[in-house]
PDB file of C-alpha atoms in Angstrom:
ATOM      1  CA  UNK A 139     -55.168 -20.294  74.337  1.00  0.00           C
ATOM      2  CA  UNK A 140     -54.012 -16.986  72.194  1.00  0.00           C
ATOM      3  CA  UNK A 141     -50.639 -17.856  73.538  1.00  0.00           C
ATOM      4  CA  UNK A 142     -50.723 -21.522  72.595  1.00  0.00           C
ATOM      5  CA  UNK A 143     -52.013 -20.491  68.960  1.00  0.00           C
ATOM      6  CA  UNK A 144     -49.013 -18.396  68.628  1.00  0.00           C
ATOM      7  CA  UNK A 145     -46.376 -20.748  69.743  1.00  0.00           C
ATOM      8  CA  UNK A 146     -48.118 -23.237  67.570  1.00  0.00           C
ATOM      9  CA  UNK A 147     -47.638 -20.604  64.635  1.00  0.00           C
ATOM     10  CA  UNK A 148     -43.989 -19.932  65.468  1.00  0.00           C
ATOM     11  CA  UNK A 149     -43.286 -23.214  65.464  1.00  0.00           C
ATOM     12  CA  UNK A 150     -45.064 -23.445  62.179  1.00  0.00           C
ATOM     13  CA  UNK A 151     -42.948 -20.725  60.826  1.00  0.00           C
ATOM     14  CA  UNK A 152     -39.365 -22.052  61.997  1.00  0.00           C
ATOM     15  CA  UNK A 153     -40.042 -25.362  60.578  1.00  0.00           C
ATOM     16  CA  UNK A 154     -40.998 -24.038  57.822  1.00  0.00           C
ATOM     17  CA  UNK A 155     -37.933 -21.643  57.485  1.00  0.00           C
ATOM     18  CA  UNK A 156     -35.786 -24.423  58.461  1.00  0.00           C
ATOM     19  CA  UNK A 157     -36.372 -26.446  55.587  1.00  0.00           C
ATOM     20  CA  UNK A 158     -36.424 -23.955  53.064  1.00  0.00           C
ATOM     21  CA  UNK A 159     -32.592 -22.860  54.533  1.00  0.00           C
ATOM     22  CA  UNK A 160     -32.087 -26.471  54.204  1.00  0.00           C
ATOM     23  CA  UNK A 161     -33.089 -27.088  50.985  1.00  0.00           C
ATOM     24  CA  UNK A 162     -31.507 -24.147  49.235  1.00  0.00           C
ATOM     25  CA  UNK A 163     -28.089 -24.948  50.653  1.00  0.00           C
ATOM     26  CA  UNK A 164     -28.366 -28.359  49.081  1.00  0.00           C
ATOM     27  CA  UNK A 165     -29.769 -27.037  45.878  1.00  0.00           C
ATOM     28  CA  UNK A 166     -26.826 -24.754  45.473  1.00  0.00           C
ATOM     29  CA  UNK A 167     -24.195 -27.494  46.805  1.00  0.00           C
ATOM     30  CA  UNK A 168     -25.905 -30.105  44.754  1.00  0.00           C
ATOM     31  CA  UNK A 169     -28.125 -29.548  42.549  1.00  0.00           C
ATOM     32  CA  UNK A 170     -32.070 -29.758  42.593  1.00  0.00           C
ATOM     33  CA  UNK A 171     -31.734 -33.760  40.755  1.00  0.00           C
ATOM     34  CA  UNK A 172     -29.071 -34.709  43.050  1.00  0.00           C
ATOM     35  CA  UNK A 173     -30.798 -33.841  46.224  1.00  0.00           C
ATOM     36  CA  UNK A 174     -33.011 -36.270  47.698  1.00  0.00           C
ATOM     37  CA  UNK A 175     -35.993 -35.241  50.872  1.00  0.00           C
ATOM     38  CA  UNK A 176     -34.398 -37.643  53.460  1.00  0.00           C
ATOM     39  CA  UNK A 177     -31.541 -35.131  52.621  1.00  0.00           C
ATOM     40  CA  UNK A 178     -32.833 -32.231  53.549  1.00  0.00           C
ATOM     41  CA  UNK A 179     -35.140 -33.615  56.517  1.00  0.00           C
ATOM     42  CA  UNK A 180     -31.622 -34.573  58.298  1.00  0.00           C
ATOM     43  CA  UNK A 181     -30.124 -31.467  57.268  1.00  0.00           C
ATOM     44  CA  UNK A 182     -33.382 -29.168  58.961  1.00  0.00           C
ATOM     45  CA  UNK A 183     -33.480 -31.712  61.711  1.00  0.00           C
ATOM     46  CA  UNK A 184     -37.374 -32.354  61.153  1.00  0.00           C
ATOM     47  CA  UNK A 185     -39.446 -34.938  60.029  1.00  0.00           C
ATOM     48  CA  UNK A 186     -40.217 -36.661  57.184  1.00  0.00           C
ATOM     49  CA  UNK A 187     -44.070 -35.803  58.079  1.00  0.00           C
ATOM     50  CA  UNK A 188     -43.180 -32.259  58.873  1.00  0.00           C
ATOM     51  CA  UNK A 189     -41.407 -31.797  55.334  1.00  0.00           C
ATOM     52  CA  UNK A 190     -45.175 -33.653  53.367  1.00  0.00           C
ATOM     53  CA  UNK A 191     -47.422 -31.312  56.215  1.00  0.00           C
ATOM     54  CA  UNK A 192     -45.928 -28.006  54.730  1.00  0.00           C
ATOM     55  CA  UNK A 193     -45.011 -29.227  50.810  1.00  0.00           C
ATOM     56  CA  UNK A 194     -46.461 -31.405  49.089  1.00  0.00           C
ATOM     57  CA  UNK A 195     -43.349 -32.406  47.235  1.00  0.00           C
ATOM     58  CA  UNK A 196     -39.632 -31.742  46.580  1.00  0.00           C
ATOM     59  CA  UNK A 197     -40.524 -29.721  43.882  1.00  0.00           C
ATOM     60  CA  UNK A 198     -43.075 -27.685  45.746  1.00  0.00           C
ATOM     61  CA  UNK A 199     -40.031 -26.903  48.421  1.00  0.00           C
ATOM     62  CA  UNK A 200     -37.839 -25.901  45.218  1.00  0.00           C
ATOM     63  CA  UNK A 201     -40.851 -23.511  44.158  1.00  0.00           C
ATOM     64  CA  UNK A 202     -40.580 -21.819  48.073  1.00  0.00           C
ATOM     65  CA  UNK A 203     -36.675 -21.596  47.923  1.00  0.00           C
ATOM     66  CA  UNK A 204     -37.063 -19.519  44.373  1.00  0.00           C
ATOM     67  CA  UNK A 205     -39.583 -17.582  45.227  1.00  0.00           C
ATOM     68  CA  UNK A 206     -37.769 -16.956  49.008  1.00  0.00           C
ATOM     69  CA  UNK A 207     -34.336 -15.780  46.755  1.00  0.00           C
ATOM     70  CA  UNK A 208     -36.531 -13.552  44.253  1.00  0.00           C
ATOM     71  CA  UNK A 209     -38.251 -11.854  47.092  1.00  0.00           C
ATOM     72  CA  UNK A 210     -34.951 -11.312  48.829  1.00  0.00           C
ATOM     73  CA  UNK A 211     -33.264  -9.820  45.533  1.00  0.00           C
ATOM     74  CA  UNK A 212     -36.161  -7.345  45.115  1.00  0.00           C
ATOM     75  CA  UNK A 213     -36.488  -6.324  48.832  1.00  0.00           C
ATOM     76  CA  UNK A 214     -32.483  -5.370  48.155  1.00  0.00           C
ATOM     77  CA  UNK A 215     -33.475  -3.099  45.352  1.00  0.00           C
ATOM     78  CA  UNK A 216     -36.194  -1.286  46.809  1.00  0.00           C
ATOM     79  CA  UNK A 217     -34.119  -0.886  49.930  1.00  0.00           C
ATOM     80  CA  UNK A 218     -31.490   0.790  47.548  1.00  0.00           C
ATOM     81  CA  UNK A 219     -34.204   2.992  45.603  1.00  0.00           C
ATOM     82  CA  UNK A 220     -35.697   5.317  47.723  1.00  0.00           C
ATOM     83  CA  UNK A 221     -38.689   7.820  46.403  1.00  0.00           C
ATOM     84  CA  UNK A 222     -35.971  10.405  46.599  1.00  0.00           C
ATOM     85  CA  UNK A 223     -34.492   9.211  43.536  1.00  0.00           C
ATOM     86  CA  UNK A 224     -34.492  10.623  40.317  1.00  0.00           C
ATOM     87  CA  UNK A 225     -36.197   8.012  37.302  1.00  0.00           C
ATOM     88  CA  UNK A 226     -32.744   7.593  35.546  1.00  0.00           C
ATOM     89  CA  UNK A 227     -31.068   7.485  39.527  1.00  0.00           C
ATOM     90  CA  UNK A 228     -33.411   4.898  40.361  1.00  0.00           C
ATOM     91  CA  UNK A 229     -33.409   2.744  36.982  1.00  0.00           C
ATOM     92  CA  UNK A 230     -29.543   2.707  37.378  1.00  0.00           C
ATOM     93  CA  UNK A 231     -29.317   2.414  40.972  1.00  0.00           C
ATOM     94  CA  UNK A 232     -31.885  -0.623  41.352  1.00  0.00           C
ATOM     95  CA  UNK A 233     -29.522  -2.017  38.397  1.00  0.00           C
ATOM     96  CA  UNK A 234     -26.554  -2.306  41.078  1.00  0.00           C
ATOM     97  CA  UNK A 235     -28.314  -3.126  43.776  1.00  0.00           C
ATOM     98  CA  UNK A 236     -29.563  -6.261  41.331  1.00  0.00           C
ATOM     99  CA  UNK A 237     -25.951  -7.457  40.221  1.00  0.00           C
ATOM    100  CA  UNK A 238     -25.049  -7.436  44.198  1.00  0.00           C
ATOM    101  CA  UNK A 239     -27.472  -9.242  45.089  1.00  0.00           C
ATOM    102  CA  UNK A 240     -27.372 -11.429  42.534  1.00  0.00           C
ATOM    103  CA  UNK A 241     -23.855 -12.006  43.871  1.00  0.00           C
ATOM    104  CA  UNK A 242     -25.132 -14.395  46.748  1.00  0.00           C
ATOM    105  CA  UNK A 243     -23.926 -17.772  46.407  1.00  0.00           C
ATOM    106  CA  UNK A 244     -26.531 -19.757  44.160  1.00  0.00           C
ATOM    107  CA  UNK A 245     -28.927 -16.656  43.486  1.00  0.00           C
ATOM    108  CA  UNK A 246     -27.997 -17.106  39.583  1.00  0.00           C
ATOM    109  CA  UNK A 247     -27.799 -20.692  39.524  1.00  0.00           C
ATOM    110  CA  UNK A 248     -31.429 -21.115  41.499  1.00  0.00           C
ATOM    111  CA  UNK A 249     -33.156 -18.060  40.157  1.00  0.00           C
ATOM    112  CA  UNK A 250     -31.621 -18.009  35.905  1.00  0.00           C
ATOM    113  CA  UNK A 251     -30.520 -21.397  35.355  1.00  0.00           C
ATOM    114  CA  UNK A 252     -32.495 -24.050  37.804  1.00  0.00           C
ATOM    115  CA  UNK A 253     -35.808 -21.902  38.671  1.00  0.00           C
ATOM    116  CA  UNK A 254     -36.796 -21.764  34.901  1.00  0.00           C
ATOM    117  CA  UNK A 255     -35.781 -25.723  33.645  1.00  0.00           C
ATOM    118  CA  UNK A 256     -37.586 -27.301  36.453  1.00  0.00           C
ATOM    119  CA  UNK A 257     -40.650 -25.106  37.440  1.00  0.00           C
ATOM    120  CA  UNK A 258     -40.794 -23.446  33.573  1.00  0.00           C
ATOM    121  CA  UNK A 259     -40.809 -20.522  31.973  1.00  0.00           C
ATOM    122  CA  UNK A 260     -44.587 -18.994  32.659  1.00  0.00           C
ATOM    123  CA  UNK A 261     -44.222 -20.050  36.422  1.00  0.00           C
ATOM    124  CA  UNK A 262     -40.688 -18.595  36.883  1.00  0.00           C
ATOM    125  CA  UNK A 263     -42.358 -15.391  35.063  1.00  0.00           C
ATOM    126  CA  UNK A 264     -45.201 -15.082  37.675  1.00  0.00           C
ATOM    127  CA  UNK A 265     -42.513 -15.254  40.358  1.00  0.00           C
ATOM    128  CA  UNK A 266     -40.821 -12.718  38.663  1.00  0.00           C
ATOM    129  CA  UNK A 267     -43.291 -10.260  38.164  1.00  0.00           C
ATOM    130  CA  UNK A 268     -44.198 -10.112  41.853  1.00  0.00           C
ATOM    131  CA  UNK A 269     -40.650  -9.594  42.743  1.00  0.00           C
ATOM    132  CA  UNK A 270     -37.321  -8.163  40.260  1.00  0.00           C
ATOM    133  CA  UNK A 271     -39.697  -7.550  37.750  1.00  0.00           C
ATOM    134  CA  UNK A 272     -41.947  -5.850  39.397  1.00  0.00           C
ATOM    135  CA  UNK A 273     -39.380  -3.257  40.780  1.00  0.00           C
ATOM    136  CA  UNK A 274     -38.014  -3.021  37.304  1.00  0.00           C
ATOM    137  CA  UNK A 275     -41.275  -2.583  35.747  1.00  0.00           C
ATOM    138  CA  UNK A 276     -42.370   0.175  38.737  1.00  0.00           C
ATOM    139  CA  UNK A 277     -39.100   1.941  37.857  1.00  0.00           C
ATOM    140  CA  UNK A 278     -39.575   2.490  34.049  1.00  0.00           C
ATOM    141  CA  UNK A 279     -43.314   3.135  33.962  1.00  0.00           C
ATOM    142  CA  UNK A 280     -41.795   6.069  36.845  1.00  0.00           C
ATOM    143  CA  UNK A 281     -39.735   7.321  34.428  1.00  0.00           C
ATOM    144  CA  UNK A 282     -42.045   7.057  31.317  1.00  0.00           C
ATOM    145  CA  UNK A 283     -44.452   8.854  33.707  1.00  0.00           C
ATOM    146  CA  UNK A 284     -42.038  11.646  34.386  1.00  0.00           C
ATOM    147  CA  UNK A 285     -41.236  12.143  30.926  1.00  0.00           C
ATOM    148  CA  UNK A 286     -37.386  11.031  31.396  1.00  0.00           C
ATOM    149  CA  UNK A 287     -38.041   7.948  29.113  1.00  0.00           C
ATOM    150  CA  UNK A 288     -39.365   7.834  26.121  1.00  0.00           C
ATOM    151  CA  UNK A 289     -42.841   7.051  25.944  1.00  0.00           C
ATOM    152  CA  UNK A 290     -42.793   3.195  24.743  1.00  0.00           C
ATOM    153  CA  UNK A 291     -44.804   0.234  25.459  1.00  0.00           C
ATOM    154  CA  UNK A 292     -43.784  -1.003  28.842  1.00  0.00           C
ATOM    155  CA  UNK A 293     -44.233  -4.442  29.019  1.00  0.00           C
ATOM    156  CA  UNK A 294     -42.125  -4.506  25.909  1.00  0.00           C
ATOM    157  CA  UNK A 295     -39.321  -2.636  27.709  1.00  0.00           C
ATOM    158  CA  UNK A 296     -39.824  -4.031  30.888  1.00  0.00           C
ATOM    159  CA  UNK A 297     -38.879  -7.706  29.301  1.00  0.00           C
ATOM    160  CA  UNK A 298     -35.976  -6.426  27.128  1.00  0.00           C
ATOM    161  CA  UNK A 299     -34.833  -5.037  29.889  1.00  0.00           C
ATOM    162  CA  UNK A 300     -35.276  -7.613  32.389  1.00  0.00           C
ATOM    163  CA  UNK A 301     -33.692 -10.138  30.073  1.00  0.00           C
ATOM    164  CA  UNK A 302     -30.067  -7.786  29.264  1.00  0.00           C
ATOM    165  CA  UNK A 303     -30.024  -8.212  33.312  1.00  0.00           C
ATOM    166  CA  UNK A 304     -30.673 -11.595  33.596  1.00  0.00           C
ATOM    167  CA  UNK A 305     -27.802 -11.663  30.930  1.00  0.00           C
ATOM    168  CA  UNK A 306     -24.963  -9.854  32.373  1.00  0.00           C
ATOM    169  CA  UNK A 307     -25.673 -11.626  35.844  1.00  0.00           C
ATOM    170  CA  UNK A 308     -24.947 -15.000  34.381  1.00  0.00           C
ATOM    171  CA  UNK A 309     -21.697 -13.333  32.372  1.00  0.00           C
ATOM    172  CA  UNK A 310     -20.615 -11.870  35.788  1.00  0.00           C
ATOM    173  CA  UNK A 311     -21.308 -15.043  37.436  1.00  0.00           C
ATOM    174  CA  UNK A 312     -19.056 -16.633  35.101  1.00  0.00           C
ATOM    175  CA  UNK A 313     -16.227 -14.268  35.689  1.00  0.00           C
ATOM    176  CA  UNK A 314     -16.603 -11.492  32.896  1.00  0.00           C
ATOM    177  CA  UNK A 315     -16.113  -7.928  34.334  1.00  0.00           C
ATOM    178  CA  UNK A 316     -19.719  -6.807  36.138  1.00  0.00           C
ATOM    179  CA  UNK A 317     -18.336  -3.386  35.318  1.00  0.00           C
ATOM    180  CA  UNK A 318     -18.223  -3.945  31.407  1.00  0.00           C
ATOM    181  CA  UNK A 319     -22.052  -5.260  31.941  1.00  0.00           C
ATOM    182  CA  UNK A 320     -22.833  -2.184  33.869  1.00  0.00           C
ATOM    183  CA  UNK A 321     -21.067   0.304  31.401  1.00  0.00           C
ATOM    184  CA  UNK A 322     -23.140  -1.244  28.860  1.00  0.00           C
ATOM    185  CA  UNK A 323     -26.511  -1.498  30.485  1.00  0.00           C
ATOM    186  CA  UNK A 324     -26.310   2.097  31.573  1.00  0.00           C
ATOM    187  CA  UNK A 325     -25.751   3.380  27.798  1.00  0.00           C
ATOM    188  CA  UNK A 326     -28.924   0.673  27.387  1.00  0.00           C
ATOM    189  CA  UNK A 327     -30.727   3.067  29.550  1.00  0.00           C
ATOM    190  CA  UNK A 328     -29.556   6.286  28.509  1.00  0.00           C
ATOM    191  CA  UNK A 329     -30.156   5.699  24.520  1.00  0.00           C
ATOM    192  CA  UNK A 330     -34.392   4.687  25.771  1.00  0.00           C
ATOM    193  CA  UNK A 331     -33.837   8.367  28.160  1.00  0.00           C
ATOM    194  CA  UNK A 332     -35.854  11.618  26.155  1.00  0.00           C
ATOM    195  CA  UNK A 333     -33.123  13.094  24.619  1.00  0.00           C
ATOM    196  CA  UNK A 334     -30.374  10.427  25.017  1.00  0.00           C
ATOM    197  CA  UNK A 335     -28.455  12.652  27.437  1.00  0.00           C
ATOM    198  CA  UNK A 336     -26.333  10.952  30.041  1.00  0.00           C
ATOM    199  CA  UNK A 337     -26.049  12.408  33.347  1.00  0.00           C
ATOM    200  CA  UNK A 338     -22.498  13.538  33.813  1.00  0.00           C
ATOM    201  CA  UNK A 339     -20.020  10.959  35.337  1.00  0.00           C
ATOM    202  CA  UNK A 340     -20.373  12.203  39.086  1.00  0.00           C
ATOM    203  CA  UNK A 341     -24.164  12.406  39.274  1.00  0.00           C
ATOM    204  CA  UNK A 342     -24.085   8.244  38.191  1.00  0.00           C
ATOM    205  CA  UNK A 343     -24.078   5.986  40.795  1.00  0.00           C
ATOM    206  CA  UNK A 344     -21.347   4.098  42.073  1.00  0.00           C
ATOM    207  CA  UNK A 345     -20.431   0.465  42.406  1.00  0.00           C
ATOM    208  CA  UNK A 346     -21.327  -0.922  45.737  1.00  0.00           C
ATOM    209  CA  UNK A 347     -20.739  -3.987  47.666  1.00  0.00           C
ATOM    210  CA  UNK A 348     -19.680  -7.359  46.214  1.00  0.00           C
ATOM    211  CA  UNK A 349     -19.064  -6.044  42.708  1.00  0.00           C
ATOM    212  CA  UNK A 350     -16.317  -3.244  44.359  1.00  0.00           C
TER     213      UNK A 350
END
């Protein structure tokens, strides 16, 4: 019987996963409007039943599909920001790791553009705050707490912040030069750094990945 409950729950899981893969690349390919649930029923190779057992709607499988690509972009940054880091390391560091993984086909359309016009603003901010802004908010408070930023309010800076991101990834996504954005953001961060005192240019991290 354990075993049966767990292949039930696997199979659970896959379908599950299946439409949410589904759905996404039809959102990206098409649009959230444009795509229709027999759509992406054919294209997970489920049902029509399965698709109503695990969301209640097509907008309740658009809510899974954001909140899927905001937990993947903030699993990249904390993969890229170990404890070992220094605050200003880490602030500038997790900033990279954001912009590449923002860099996956549809992450700025789904999570900047889409995620915010059709679930709104306060539910796309919940989503955010357990994911990117959560890691962004974990790094400054880390660095106000060190005493390498200046001590300011931090939901304050955590937004402003957050939203210069947000910013450059849609700029970048629309072909301006990530490493203009990055230049920019980093002189962002050192002018809100105690002292304003930039580390020198071989201590700052490097460009990784799809922005090389």
């Amino acid at each position: 019987m354990q075993q049966d409950r767990r292949s039930n729950r696997e199979r659970t899981e896959t379908t599950r996963a299946d439409l949410i893969a589904a759905a996404k690349k039809l959102f990206v390919e098409k649009g959230y409007g444009d795509t229709a649930t027999p759509e992406i029923v054919a294209s997970a190779g489920v049902t029509r039943g399965a698709l109503y057992h695990h969301f209640t709607d097509k907008r309740a499988l658009f809510h899974a599909v954001v909140e899927d690509e905001a937990a993947a972009v903030a699993d990249e940054i904390e993969k890229a920001t170990p404890d070992t880091l220094g605050a200003r390391e880490a602030l500038l560091t997790g900033g990279l790791a954001f912009f590449n993984a923002m860099a996956v086909s549809g992450r700025t359309r789904l999570l900047l553009l889409d995620g915010p016009a059709i679930l709104g603003r306060e539910t796309m901010d919940r989503i955010d705050a357990r994911h990117g802004t959560r890691t962004l908010r974990e790094g400054i408070a880390m660095a106000m707490r060190s005493g390498a930023m200046k001590k300011l309010p931090l939901d304050a800076v955590t937004a402003l912040l957050s939203a210069a991101f947000d910013r450059a990834a849609l700029a970048i996504e629309a072909g301006a030069s990530a490493r203009d954005y990055l230049k920019s953001l980093e002189a962002l961060i050192d002018g809100l750094m105690e002292g304003n005192g930039a580390a020198p240019a071989e201590s700052r991290p490097r460009i990784r990945g799809a922005l090389d």
